[in-house]
Amino acid sequence: MSGPLVVLVGPMGVGKSTVGRLLAGRLGVAYRDTDDDIVAGQGRTVAEIFVDEGESAFRTLEKAAVHRAVAEHDGVLALGGGAILDEDTRALLAGQRVAYLAMDVEEAVKRTGLNAARPLLAVNPRKQWRELMEARRHLYEEVATVVIATDGRTPEEVTEVALDVLELKKA
């Protein structure tokens, strides 16, 4: 299998970046985040891109970033929460080891505060988060090799579960 050792998907605030860094450290491989790639390439935050150019423009950048990262990176790769919305991206992930980090709305509130720094959650964040998850949950599940519940677990505990269920060797 070529490409990343493991790809992490899931909603915003679930801990993909934190768990991804921990997992990469435990496995002795590099960590990469496609949102970080976009920010570095654009010189603006994801929120600024959303505000300045809109979601469609961001999704175009995101698709390109994901395809580039899957082709280039062989460590742990974290994708932005909406990356799985693109059909080509889901097809690309079909041949990869993908962990869907899942959480419920109450956990999302605790972790993110569902604040305005999340452009898709600016108005009525709880309702919008639920609607986003209703639209996306089946897509996360479609691409996932494994689903890992993160509710009530520390990032270290989620990392341990990921190592176990993905049957990955620790460095």
GROMACS .gro file of N, CA and C in nm:
model
  513
    1MET      N    1   0.085  -0.118   0.000
    1MET     CA    2   0.000   0.000   0.000
    1MET      C    3   0.089   0.124   0.000
    2SER      N    4   0.070   0.211  -0.096
    2SER     CA    5   0.146   0.336  -0.098
    2SER      C    6   0.062   0.445  -0.035
    3GLY      N    7   0.128   0.554   0.001
    3GLY     CA    8   0.057   0.663   0.065
    3GLY      C    9   0.085   0.664   0.213
    4PRO      N   10   0.004   0.739   0.287
    4PRO     CA   11   0.025   0.751   0.432
    4PRO      C   12   0.011   0.619   0.506
    5LEU      N   13   0.079   0.610   0.618
    5LEU     CA   14   0.065   0.493   0.706
    5LEU      C   15  -0.078   0.487   0.759
    6VAL      N   16  -0.131   0.604   0.796
    6VAL     CA   17  -0.269   0.614   0.841
    6VAL      C   18  -0.320   0.755   0.813
    7VAL      N   19  -0.447   0.764   0.773
    7VAL     CA   20  -0.515   0.891   0.750
    7VAL      C   21  -0.621   0.907   0.858
    8LEU      N   22  -0.623   1.024   0.923
    8LEU     CA   23  -0.723   1.053   1.026
    8LEU      C   24  -0.830   1.144   0.969
    9VAL      N   25  -0.957   1.105   0.986
    9VAL     CA   26  -1.070   1.187   0.944
    9VAL      C   27  -1.164   1.203   1.062
   10GLY      N   28  -1.250   1.304   1.054
   10GLY     CA   29  -1.349   1.326   1.158
   10GLY      C   30  -1.384   1.473   1.164
   11PRO      N   31  -1.482   1.506   1.248
   11PRO     CA   32  -1.530   1.644   1.255
   11PRO      C   33  -1.427   1.738   1.317
   12MET      N   34  -1.448   1.867   1.295
   12MET     CA   35  -1.363   1.969   1.355
   12MET      C   36  -1.364   1.954   1.506
   13GLY      N   37  -1.247   1.968   1.566
   13GLY     CA   38  -1.237   1.963   1.711
   13GLY      C   39  -1.230   1.824   1.773
   14VAL      N   40  -1.231   1.719   1.690
   14VAL     CA   41  -1.230   1.583   1.745
   14VAL      C   42  -1.092   1.543   1.796
   15GLY      N   43  -0.989   1.614   1.753
   15GLY     CA   44  -0.854   1.583   1.800
   15GLY      C   45  -0.764   1.520   1.696
   16LYS      N   46  -0.797   1.537   1.568
   16LYS     CA   47  -0.715   1.477   1.462
   16LYS      C   48  -0.570   1.525   1.470
   17SER      N   49  -0.551   1.654   1.489
   17SER     CA   50  -0.414   1.709   1.495
   17SER      C   51  -0.339   1.659   1.617
   18THR      N   52  -0.402   1.664   1.732
   18THR     CA   53  -0.338   1.621   1.856
   18THR      C   54  -0.306   1.472   1.851
   19VAL      N   55  -0.405   1.391   1.817
   19VAL     CA   56  -0.385   1.247   1.810
   19VAL      C   57  -0.287   1.213   1.698
   20GLY      N   58  -0.296   1.285   1.588
   20GLY     CA   59  -0.205   1.261   1.476
   20GLY      C   60  -0.060   1.280   1.515
   21ARG      N   61  -0.031   1.389   1.587
   21ARG     CA   62   0.107   1.414   1.633
   21ARG      C   63   0.153   1.305   1.731
   22LEU      N   64   0.065   1.268   1.824
   22LEU     CA   65   0.099   1.163   1.919
   22LEU      C   66   0.124   1.029   1.848
   23LEU      N   67   0.036   0.996   1.756
   23LEU     CA   68   0.047   0.871   1.681
   23LEU      C   69   0.176   0.868   1.599
   24ALA      N   70   0.207   0.978   1.533
   24ALA     CA   71   0.331   0.986   1.454
   24ALA      C   72   0.453   0.968   1.544
   25GLY      N   73   0.449   1.032   1.661
   25GLY     CA   74   0.560   1.018   1.755
   25GLY      C   75   0.577   0.875   1.803
   26ARG      N   76   0.465   0.811   1.833
   26ARG     CA   77   0.470   0.671   1.880
   26ARG      C   78   0.518   0.576   1.771
   27LEU      N   79   0.489   0.610   1.646
   27LEU     CA   80   0.527   0.524   1.534
   27LEU      C   81   0.662   0.561   1.473
   28GLY      N   82   0.717   0.674   1.515
   28GLY     CA   83   0.845   0.718   1.462
   28GLY      C   84   0.838   0.762   1.317
   29VAL      N   85   0.724   0.822   1.280
   29VAL     CA   86   0.706   0.871   1.142
   29VAL      C   87   0.667   1.019   1.145
   30ALA      N   88   0.665   1.081   1.029
   30ALA     CA   89   0.629   1.222   1.019
   30ALA      C   90   0.477   1.241   1.028
   31TYR      N   91   0.438   1.360   1.072
   31TYR     CA   92   0.298   1.400   1.081
   31TYR      C   93   0.273   1.511   0.979
   32ARG      N   94   0.155   1.509   0.917
   32ARG     CA   95   0.117   1.614   0.822
   32ARG      C   96  -0.032   1.639   0.834
   33ASP      N   97  -0.071   1.765   0.821
   33ASP     CA   98  -0.211   1.807   0.831
   33ASP      C   99  -0.243   1.890   0.707
   34THR      N  100  -0.344   1.849   0.632
   34THR     CA  101  -0.374   1.921   0.507
   34THR      C  102  -0.422   2.063   0.532
   35ASP      N  103  -0.487   2.090   0.646
   35ASP     CA  104  -0.524   2.229   0.677
   35ASP      C  105  -0.398   2.314   0.694
   36ASP      N  106  -0.295   2.259   0.760
   36ASP     CA  107  -0.168   2.331   0.774
   36ASP      C  108  -0.105   2.357   0.638
   37ASP      N  109  -0.114   2.259   0.548
   37ASP     CA  110  -0.061   2.276   0.412
   37ASP      C  111  -0.130   2.392   0.341
   38ILE      N  112  -0.262   2.400   0.355
   38ILE     CA  113  -0.340   2.506   0.290
   38ILE      C  114  -0.302   2.642   0.349
   39VAL      N  115  -0.294   2.651   0.479
   39VAL     CA  116  -0.258   2.776   0.546
   39VAL      C  117  -0.119   2.821   0.501
   40ALA      N  118  -0.024   2.729   0.498
   40ALA     CA  119   0.112   2.762   0.455
   40ALA      C  120   0.115   2.810   0.310
   41GLY      N  121   0.040   2.741   0.225
   41GLY     CA  122   0.038   2.777   0.084
   41GLY      C  123  -0.035   2.907   0.053
   42GLN      N  124  -0.135   2.939   0.134
   42GLN     CA  125  -0.217   3.058   0.109
   42GLN      C  126  -0.175   3.179   0.192
   43GLY      N  127  -0.101   3.154   0.300
   43GLY     CA  128  -0.061   3.263   0.388
   43GLY      C  129  -0.177   3.325   0.464
   44ARG      N  130  -0.283   3.246   0.480
   44ARG     CA  131  -0.403   3.290   0.554
   44ARG      C  132  -0.459   3.172   0.629
   45THR      N  133  -0.539   3.201   0.733
   45THR     CA  134  -0.604   3.093   0.807
   45THR      C  135  -0.718   3.035   0.723
   46VAL      N  136  -0.762   2.917   0.764
   46VAL     CA  137  -0.878   2.855   0.700
   46VAL      C  138  -0.999   2.948   0.711
   47ALA      N  139  -1.019   3.006   0.830
   47ALA     CA  140  -1.133   3.097   0.850
   47ALA      C  141  -1.125   3.216   0.755
   48GLU      N  142  -1.006   3.271   0.736
   48GLU     CA  143  -0.990   3.385   0.643
   48GLU      C  144  -1.023   3.346   0.500
   49ILE      N  145  -0.981   3.227   0.460
   49ILE     CA  146  -1.012   3.180   0.324
   49ILE      C  147  -1.164   3.167   0.307
   50PHE      N  148  -1.230   3.110   0.409
   50PHE     CA  149  -1.376   3.097   0.405
   50PHE      C  150  -1.442   3.234   0.389
   51VAL      N  151  -1.400   3.329   0.470
   51VAL     CA  152  -1.460   3.463   0.469
   51VAL      C  153  -1.429   3.535   0.338
   52ASP      N  154  -1.302   3.530   0.294
   52ASP     CA  155  -1.260   3.604   0.176
   52ASP      C  156  -1.311   3.545   0.045
   53GLU      N  157  -1.310   3.411   0.035
   53GLU     CA  158  -1.339   3.347  -0.093
   53GLU      C  159  -1.457   3.251  -0.092
   54GLY      N  160  -1.502   3.212   0.026
   54GLY     CA  161  -1.615   3.121   0.035
   54GLY      C  162  -1.575   2.975   0.048
   55GLU      N  163  -1.673   2.895   0.087
   55GLU     CA  164  -1.647   2.753   0.111
   55GLU      C  165  -1.605   2.679  -0.016
   56SER      N  166  -1.665   2.711  -0.129
   56SER     CA  167  -1.633   2.641  -0.254
   56SER      C  168  -1.486   2.658  -0.291
   57ALA      N  169  -1.434   2.780  -0.279
   57ALA     CA  170  -1.293   2.804  -0.309
   57ALA      C  171  -1.203   2.727  -0.212
   58PHE      N  172  -1.242   2.725  -0.084
   58PHE     CA  173  -1.164   2.650   0.013
   58PHE      C  174  -1.165   2.501  -0.022
   59ARG      N  175  -1.281   2.447  -0.057
   59ARG     CA  176  -1.290   2.303  -0.088
   59ARG      C  177  -1.202   2.266  -0.208
   60THR      N  178  -1.189   2.356  -0.304
   60THR     CA  179  -1.100   2.333  -0.419
   60THR      C  180  -0.955   2.322  -0.372
   61LEU      N  181  -0.914   2.416  -0.286
   61LEU     CA  182  -0.779   2.412  -0.229
   61LEU      C  183  -0.759   2.285  -0.147
   62GLU      N  184  -0.861   2.250  -0.070
   62GLU     CA  185  -0.853   2.133   0.017
   62GLU      C  186  -0.836   2.004  -0.064
   63LYS      N  187  -0.914   1.991  -0.169
   63LYS     CA  188  -0.905   1.871  -0.253
   63LYS      C  189  -0.765   1.855  -0.309
   64ALA      N  190  -0.709   1.963  -0.360
   64ALA     CA  191  -0.573   1.958  -0.414
   64ALA      C  192  -0.472   1.922  -0.306
   65ALA      N  193  -0.489   1.980  -0.186
   65ALA     CA  194  -0.396   1.954  -0.075
   65ALA      C  195  -0.403   1.807  -0.033
   66VAL      N  196  -0.523   1.752  -0.025
   66VAL     CA  197  -0.539   1.612   0.015
   66VAL      C  198  -0.475   1.519  -0.089
   67HIS      N  199  -0.501   1.543  -0.215
   67HIS     CA  200  -0.447   1.456  -0.320
   67HIS      C  201  -0.294   1.462  -0.322
   68ARG      N  202  -0.238   1.583  -0.303
   68ARG     CA  203  -0.093   1.600  -0.298
   68ARG      C  204  -0.035   1.526  -0.176
   69ALA      N  205  -0.099   1.543  -0.061
   69ALA     CA  206  -0.048   1.481   0.062
   69ALA      C  207  -0.054   1.328   0.055
   70VAL      N  208  -0.162   1.273   0.002
   70VAL     CA  209  -0.173   1.128  -0.009
   70VAL      C  210  -0.065   1.073  -0.102
   71ALA      N  211  -0.033   1.147  -0.207
   71ALA     CA  212   0.070   1.105  -0.301
   71ALA      C  213   0.212   1.117  -0.243
   72GLU      N  214   0.234   1.218  -0.158
   72GLU     CA  215   0.369   1.250  -0.112
   72GLU      C  216   0.405   1.197   0.026
   73HIS      N  217   0.307   1.181   0.113
   73HIS     CA  218   0.335   1.157   0.255
   73HIS      C  219   0.320   1.010   0.292
   74ASP      N  220   0.415   0.959   0.371
   74ASP     CA  221   0.407   0.818   0.411
   74ASP      C  222   0.395   0.799   0.562
   75GLY      N  223   0.366   0.908   0.635
   75GLY     CA  224   0.347   0.898   0.781
   75GLY      C  225   0.201   0.907   0.818
   76VAL      N  226   0.172   0.983   0.924
   76VAL     CA  227   0.035   1.005   0.970
   76VAL      C  228  -0.017   1.133   0.906
   77LEU      N  229  -0.134   1.123   0.846
   77LEU     CA  230  -0.194   1.237   0.775
   77LEU      C  231  -0.331   1.267   0.834
   78ALA      N  232  -0.351   1.394   0.874
   78ALA     CA  233  -0.482   1.438   0.923
   78ALA      C  234  -0.548   1.525   0.817
   79LEU      N  235  -0.676   1.498   0.791
   79LEU     CA  236  -0.752   1.575   0.692
   79LEU      C  237  -0.847   1.670   0.764
   80GLY      N  238  -0.878   1.782   0.699
   80GLY     CA  239  -0.977   1.874   0.751
   80GLY      C  240  -1.113   1.806   0.760
   81GLY      N  241  -1.198   1.855   0.847
   81GLY     CA  242  -1.327   1.792   0.873
   81GLY      C  243  -1.416   1.773   0.752
   82GLY      N  244  -1.406   1.861   0.653
   82GLY     CA  245  -1.493   1.852   0.535
   82GLY      C  246  -1.428   1.788   0.414
   83ALA      N  247  -1.305   1.740   0.426
   83ALA     CA  248  -1.235   1.684   0.310
   83ALA      C  249  -1.310   1.568   0.247
   84ILE      N  250  -1.383   1.493   0.328
   84ILE     CA  251  -1.452   1.373   0.278
   84ILE      C  252  -1.578   1.409   0.198
   85LEU      N  253  -1.613   1.536   0.190
   85LEU     CA  254  -1.729   1.576   0.111
   85LEU      C  255  -1.706   1.555  -0.038
   86ASP      N  256  -1.580   1.558  -0.080
   86ASP     CA  257  -1.547   1.545  -0.221
   86ASP      C  258  -1.544   1.397  -0.262
   87GLU      N  259  -1.618   1.365  -0.367
   87GLU     CA  260  -1.628   1.226  -0.414
   87GLU      C  261  -1.493   1.170  -0.458
   88ASP      N  262  -1.413   1.250  -0.529
   88ASP     CA  263  -1.281   1.204  -0.573
   88ASP      C  264  -1.190   1.176  -0.454
   89THR      N  265  -1.199   1.259  -0.352
   89THR     CA  266  -1.120   1.237  -0.232
   89THR      C  267  -1.161   1.108  -0.163
   90ARG      N  268  -1.292   1.083  -0.155
   90ARG     CA  269  -1.338   0.956  -0.094
   90ARG      C  270  -1.286   0.838  -0.175
   91ALA      N  271  -1.286   0.848  -0.306
   91ALA     CA  272  -1.235   0.739  -0.391
   91ALA      C  273  -1.085   0.719  -0.366
   92LEU      N  274  -1.012   0.828  -0.353
   92LEU     CA  275  -0.869   0.822  -0.326
   92LEU      C  276  -0.841   0.752  -0.193
   93LEU      N  277  -0.925   0.775  -0.093
   93LEU     CA  278  -0.906   0.716   0.039
   93LEU      C  279  -0.944   0.568   0.045
   94ALA      N  280  -1.013   0.519  -0.058
   94ALA     CA  281  -1.060   0.380  -0.058
   94ALA      C  282  -0.945   0.281  -0.042
   95GLY      N  283  -0.828   0.313  -0.091
   95GLY     CA  284  -0.716   0.221  -0.079
   95GLY      C  285  -0.625   0.249   0.039
   96GLN      N  286  -0.667   0.334   0.130
   96GLN     CA  287  -0.583   0.375   0.242
   96GLN      C  288  -0.634   0.319   0.375
   97ARG      N  289  -0.546   0.320   0.476
   97ARG     CA  290  -0.584   0.286   0.613
   97ARG      C  291  -0.636   0.416   0.675
   98VAL      N  292  -0.767   0.421   0.702
   98VAL     CA  293  -0.832   0.544   0.748
   98VAL      C  294  -0.899   0.522   0.882
   99ALA      N  295  -0.866   0.610   0.979
   99ALA     CA  296  -0.930   0.605   1.111
   99ALA      C  297  -1.024   0.725   1.123
  100TYR      N  298  -1.151   0.697   1.146
  100TYR     CA  299  -1.251   0.801   1.171
  100TYR      C  300  -1.258   0.822   1.321
  101LEU      N  301  -1.216   0.941   1.366
  101LEU     CA  302  -1.226   0.978   1.507
  101LEU      C  303  -1.364   1.040   1.528
  102ALA      N  304  -1.446   0.976   1.607
  102ALA     CA  305  -1.586   1.016   1.624
  102ALA      C  306  -1.610   1.076   1.762
  103MET      N  307  -1.708   1.167   1.769
  103MET     CA  308  -1.752   1.223   1.898
  103MET      C  309  -1.896   1.270   1.884
  104ASP      N  310  -1.964   1.281   1.999
  104ASP     CA  311  -2.101   1.331   1.997
  104ASP      C  312  -2.102   1.483   2.019
  105VAL      N  313  -2.218   1.544   2.007
  105VAL     CA  314  -2.228   1.690   2.014
  105VAL      C  315  -2.185   1.744   2.150
  106GLU      N  316  -2.216   1.673   2.258
  106GLU     CA  317  -2.176   1.722   2.390
  106GLU      C  318  -2.025   1.726   2.404
  107GLU      N  319  -1.958   1.626   2.350
  107GLU     CA  320  -1.811   1.625   2.351
  107GLU      C  321  -1.758   1.739   2.265
  108ALA      N  322  -1.822   1.764   2.152
  108ALA     CA  323  -1.781   1.874   2.064
  108ALA      C  324  -1.790   2.008   2.136
  109VAL      N  325  -1.896   2.026   2.213
  109VAL     CA  326  -1.914   2.151   2.289
  109VAL      C  327  -1.801   2.166   2.389
  110LYS      N  328  -1.769   2.057   2.460
  110LYS     CA  329  -1.661   2.063   2.560
  110LYS      C  330  -1.527   2.096   2.496
  111ARG      N  331  -1.500   2.034   2.381
  111ARG     CA  332  -1.367   2.048   2.320
  111ARG      C  333  -1.348   2.179   2.246
  112THR      N  334  -1.450   2.224   2.175
  112THR     CA  335  -1.431   2.341   2.089
  112THR      C  336  -1.501   2.464   2.142
  113GLY      N  337  -1.596   2.443   2.234
  113GLY     CA  338  -1.677   2.555   2.277
  113GLY      C  339  -1.771   2.597   2.164
  114LEU      N  340  -1.758   2.528   2.051
  114LEU     CA  341  -1.836   2.561   1.931
  114LEU      C  342  -1.837   2.712   1.910
  115ASN      N  343  -1.718   2.767   1.898
  115ASN     CA  344  -1.706   2.912   1.888
  115ASN      C  345  -1.700   2.962   1.744
  116ALA      N  346  -1.703   3.093   1.728
  116ALA     CA  347  -1.710   3.155   1.596
  116ALA      C  348  -1.583   3.141   1.516
  117ALA      N  349  -1.474   3.094   1.575
  117ALA     CA  350  -1.352   3.070   1.499
  117ALA      C  351  -1.372   2.955   1.400
  118ARG      N  352  -1.480   2.885   1.414
  118ARG     CA  353  -1.516   2.777   1.320
  118ARG      C  354  -1.618   2.835   1.222
  119PRO      N  355  -1.576   2.868   1.099
  119PRO     CA  356  -1.665   2.941   1.009
  119PRO      C  357  -1.799   2.872   0.980
  120LEU      N  358  -1.801   2.740   0.982
  120LEU     CA  359  -1.926   2.670   0.953
  120LEU      C  360  -2.020   2.663   1.072
  121LEU      N  361  -1.974   2.713   1.187
  121LEU     CA  362  -2.054   2.703   1.309
  121LEU      C  363  -2.085   2.840   1.370
  122ALA      N  364  -2.080   2.944   1.289
  122ALA     CA  365  -2.089   3.081   1.342
  122ALA      C  366  -2.225   3.114   1.404
  123VAL      N  367  -2.334   3.059   1.351
  123VAL     CA  368  -2.467   3.089   1.403
  123VAL      C  369  -2.529   2.960   1.457
  124ASN      N  370  -2.580   2.962   1.579
  124ASN     CA  371  -2.640   2.846   1.644
  124ASN      C  372  -2.550   2.722   1.630
  125PRO      N  373  -2.433   2.725   1.693
  125PRO     CA  374  -2.332   2.622   1.673
  125PRO      C  375  -2.377   2.479   1.701
  126ARG      N  376  -2.453   2.455   1.809
  126ARG     CA  377  -2.496   2.317   1.839
  126ARG      C  378  -2.582   2.261   1.726
  127LYS      N  379  -2.678   2.341   1.682
  127LYS     CA  380  -2.767   2.297   1.573
  127LYS      C  381  -2.687   2.274   1.446
  128GLN      N  382  -2.597   2.367   1.415
  128GLN     CA  383  -2.518   2.353   1.293
  128GLN      C  384  -2.424   2.233   1.300
  129TRP      N  385  -2.366   2.207   1.420
  129TRP     CA  386  -2.278   2.092   1.433
  129TRP      C  387  -2.357   1.963   1.410
  130ARG      N  388  -2.476   1.957   1.469
  130ARG     CA  389  -2.560   1.837   1.448
  130ARG      C  390  -2.593   1.819   1.300
  131GLU      N  391  -2.629   1.927   1.232
  131GLU     CA  392  -2.661   1.919   1.089
  131GLU      C  393  -2.541   1.878   1.007
  132LEU      N  394  -2.424   1.934   1.039
  132LEU     CA  395  -2.302   1.895   0.968
  132LEU      C  396  -2.277   1.745   0.986
  133MET      N  397  -2.293   1.696   1.108
  133MET     CA  398  -2.268   1.554   1.134
  133MET      C  399  -2.371   1.465   1.066
  134GLU      N  400  -2.495   1.509   1.061
  134GLU     CA  401  -2.597   1.432   0.989
  134GLU      C  402  -2.558   1.419   0.841
  135ALA      N  403  -2.503   1.526   0.786
  135ALA     CA  404  -2.464   1.526   0.645
  135ALA      C  405  -2.334   1.449   0.621
  136ARG      N  406  -2.247   1.444   0.720
  136ARG     CA  407  -2.113   1.389   0.700
  136ARG      C  408  -2.086   1.253   0.760
  137ARG      N  409  -2.159   1.216   0.865
  137ARG     CA  410  -2.126   1.092   0.938
  137ARG      C  411  -2.114   0.972   0.844
  138HIS      N  412  -2.210   0.956   0.755
  138HIS     CA  413  -2.204   0.839   0.665
  138HIS      C  414  -2.084   0.845   0.571
  139LEU      N  415  -2.037   0.965   0.539
  139LEU     CA  416  -1.918   0.978   0.453
  139LEU      C  417  -1.792   0.941   0.530
  140TYR      N  418  -1.783   0.984   0.656
  140TYR     CA  419  -1.670   0.942   0.739
  140TYR      C  420  -1.669   0.789   0.750
  141GLU      N  421  -1.786   0.732   0.775
  141GLU     CA  422  -1.795   0.586   0.790
  141GLU      C  423  -1.761   0.515   0.659
  142GLU      N  424  -1.800   0.576   0.545
  142GLU     CA  425  -1.773   0.517   0.414
  142GLU      C  426  -1.622   0.501   0.389
  143VAL      N  427  -1.543   0.601   0.428
  143VAL     CA  428  -1.399   0.596   0.400
  143VAL      C  429  -1.320   0.525   0.510
  144ALA      N  430  -1.381   0.503   0.625
  144ALA     CA  431  -1.308   0.452   0.742
  144ALA      C  432  -1.277   0.304   0.734
  145THR      N  433  -1.154   0.273   0.771
  145THR     CA  434  -1.114   0.135   0.795
  145THR      C  435  -1.158   0.097   0.937
  146VAL      N  436  -1.144   0.194   1.029
  146VAL     CA  437  -1.186   0.177   1.168
  146VAL      C  438  -1.253   0.305   1.217
  147VAL      N  439  -1.343   0.290   1.314
  147VAL     CA  440  -1.406   0.403   1.380
  147VAL      C  441  -1.362   0.400   1.525
  148ILE      N  442  -1.312   0.514   1.573
  148ILE     CA  443  -1.263   0.523   1.710
  148ILE      C  444  -1.342   0.630   1.784
  149ALA      N  445  -1.419   0.590   1.884
  149ALA     CA  446  -1.493   0.685   1.966
  149ALA      C  447  -1.394   0.758   2.056
  150THR      N  448  -1.403   0.891   2.057
  150THR     CA  449  -1.311   0.970   2.137
  150THR      C  450  -1.377   1.027   2.263
  151ASP      N  451  -1.507   1.014   2.276
  151ASP     CA  452  -1.581   1.070   2.389
  151ASP      C  453  -1.523   1.022   2.521
  152GLY      N  454  -1.491   1.118   2.608
  152GLY     CA  455  -1.443   1.085   2.742
  152GLY      C  456  -1.303   1.027   2.746
  153ARG      N  457  -1.231   1.028   2.634
  153ARG     CA  458  -1.095   0.974   2.631
  153ARG      C  459  -0.995   1.087   2.613
  154THR      N  460  -0.879   1.072   2.673
  154THR     CA  461  -0.771   1.167   2.652
  154THR      C  462  -0.709   1.140   2.515
  155PRO      N  463  -0.636   1.237   2.460
  155PRO     CA  464  -0.566   1.212   2.333
  155PRO      C  465  -0.473   1.091   2.342
  156GLU      N  466  -0.409   1.072   2.456
  156GLU     CA  467  -0.319   0.958   2.474
  156GLU      C  468  -0.398   0.827   2.469
  157GLU      N  469  -0.516   0.825   2.530
  157GLU     CA  470  -0.599   0.704   2.526
  157GLU      C  471  -0.648   0.676   2.384
  158VAL      N  472  -0.687   0.780   2.310
  158VAL     CA  473  -0.731   0.762   2.171
  158VAL      C  474  -0.614   0.708   2.088
  159THR      N  475  -0.494   0.760   2.113
  159THR     CA  476  -0.375   0.713   2.041
  159THR      C  477  -0.352   0.566   2.067
  160GLU      N  478  -0.363   0.522   2.192
  160GLU     CA  479  -0.345   0.381   2.226
  160GLU      C  480  -0.448   0.294   2.154
  161VAL      N  481  -0.574   0.338   2.154
  161VAL     CA  482  -0.679   0.263   2.085
  161VAL      C  483  -0.647   0.255   1.936
  162ALA      N  484  -0.604   0.367   1.878
  162ALA     CA  485  -0.571   0.369   1.735
  162ALA      C  486  -0.459   0.270   1.704
  163LEU      N  487  -0.354   0.270   1.785
  163LEU     CA  488  -0.244   0.176   1.763
  163LEU      C  489  -0.295   0.032   1.768
  164ASP      N  490  -0.382   0.003   1.863
  164ASP     CA  491  -0.436  -0.132   1.878
  164ASP      C  492  -0.526  -0.172   1.761
  165VAL      N  493  -0.626  -0.090   1.731
  165VAL     CA  494  -0.724  -0.130   1.630
  165VAL      C  495  -0.666  -0.127   1.489
  166LEU      N  496  -0.567  -0.041   1.467
  166LEU     CA  497  -0.502  -0.036   1.336
  166LEU      C  498  -0.388  -0.137   1.324
  167GLU      N  499  -0.358  -0.204   1.438
  167GLU     CA  500  -0.251  -0.304   1.444
  167GLU      C  501  -0.120  -0.246   1.393
  168LEU      N  502  -0.086  -0.126   1.444
  168LEU     CA  503   0.037  -0.061   1.406
  168LEU      C  504   0.143  -0.084   1.515
  169LYS      N  505   0.266  -0.098   1.472
  169LYS     CA  506   0.377  -0.121   1.565
  169LYS      C  507   0.428   0.012   1.619
  170LYS      N  508   0.452   0.016   1.748
  170LYS     CA  509   0.503   0.138   1.814
  170LYS      C  510   0.655   0.146   1.796
  171ALA      N  511   0.704   0.269   1.779
  171ALA     CA  512   0.848   0.290   1.763
  171ALA      C  513   0.918   0.271   1.897
   0.00000   0.00000   0.00000
